[in-house]
Amino acid sequence: GRPAQLCLVDLPGYGFAEAPDEKRLQWTEFTLWYIRARKNLQRVLLLIDGRQGLKPSDREMISYLERHNVAWQIIVTKSDKVPAKQLAKRITIMKEDLTQFRKMASAPIPVAAVKRRGMESLRDILNDMKVAKEMVK
């Protein structure tokens, strides 16, 4: 048989970007179109900076994903830049804030790329999303 396939697409951010407003608007329109139009999209991973938590733009994106029936999950980045107790509290608050949403695929995963924390959990989730090549069209 053929090996399982996984395609990750890094879409332009809807939050911070050093670009003119017009360019950012184009990126946002493309990203929203892509999410709506992609029939084999299994999940959107929202990268949330652990130092900042959920911002209004993150909440807007989550609401958009919910309206369009798209599964999503939060990956809390830079978790090594936040003291452990503060990070735990921030993630607990985040989970409580998100209980109202039905398309959240799984609890937020804190990761620290530099210190390799949480990477195994992220790899496990990505591995579970692999599909047989024949299914990807």
GROMACS .gro file of C-alpha atoms in nm, residues 42-45 65 69-73 103-105:
model
   13
   42GLN     CA    1  -0.958   1.800   0.866
   43ARG     CA    2  -0.857   2.060   1.120
   44VAL     CA    3  -0.727   2.413   1.157
   45LEU     CA    4  -0.448   2.453   1.410
   65LEU     CA    5  -1.456   2.823   1.198
   69ASN     CA    6  -1.837   2.376   1.065
   70VAL     CA    7  -1.457   2.340   1.060
   71ALA     CA    8  -1.277   2.145   1.333
   72TRP     CA    9  -1.005   2.342   1.507
   73GLN     CA   10  -0.751   2.313   1.783
  103LYS     CA   11  -1.597   2.215   1.685
  104MET     CA   12  -1.293   2.231   1.914
  105ALA     CA   13  -1.123   1.900   1.830
   0.00000   0.00000   0.00000
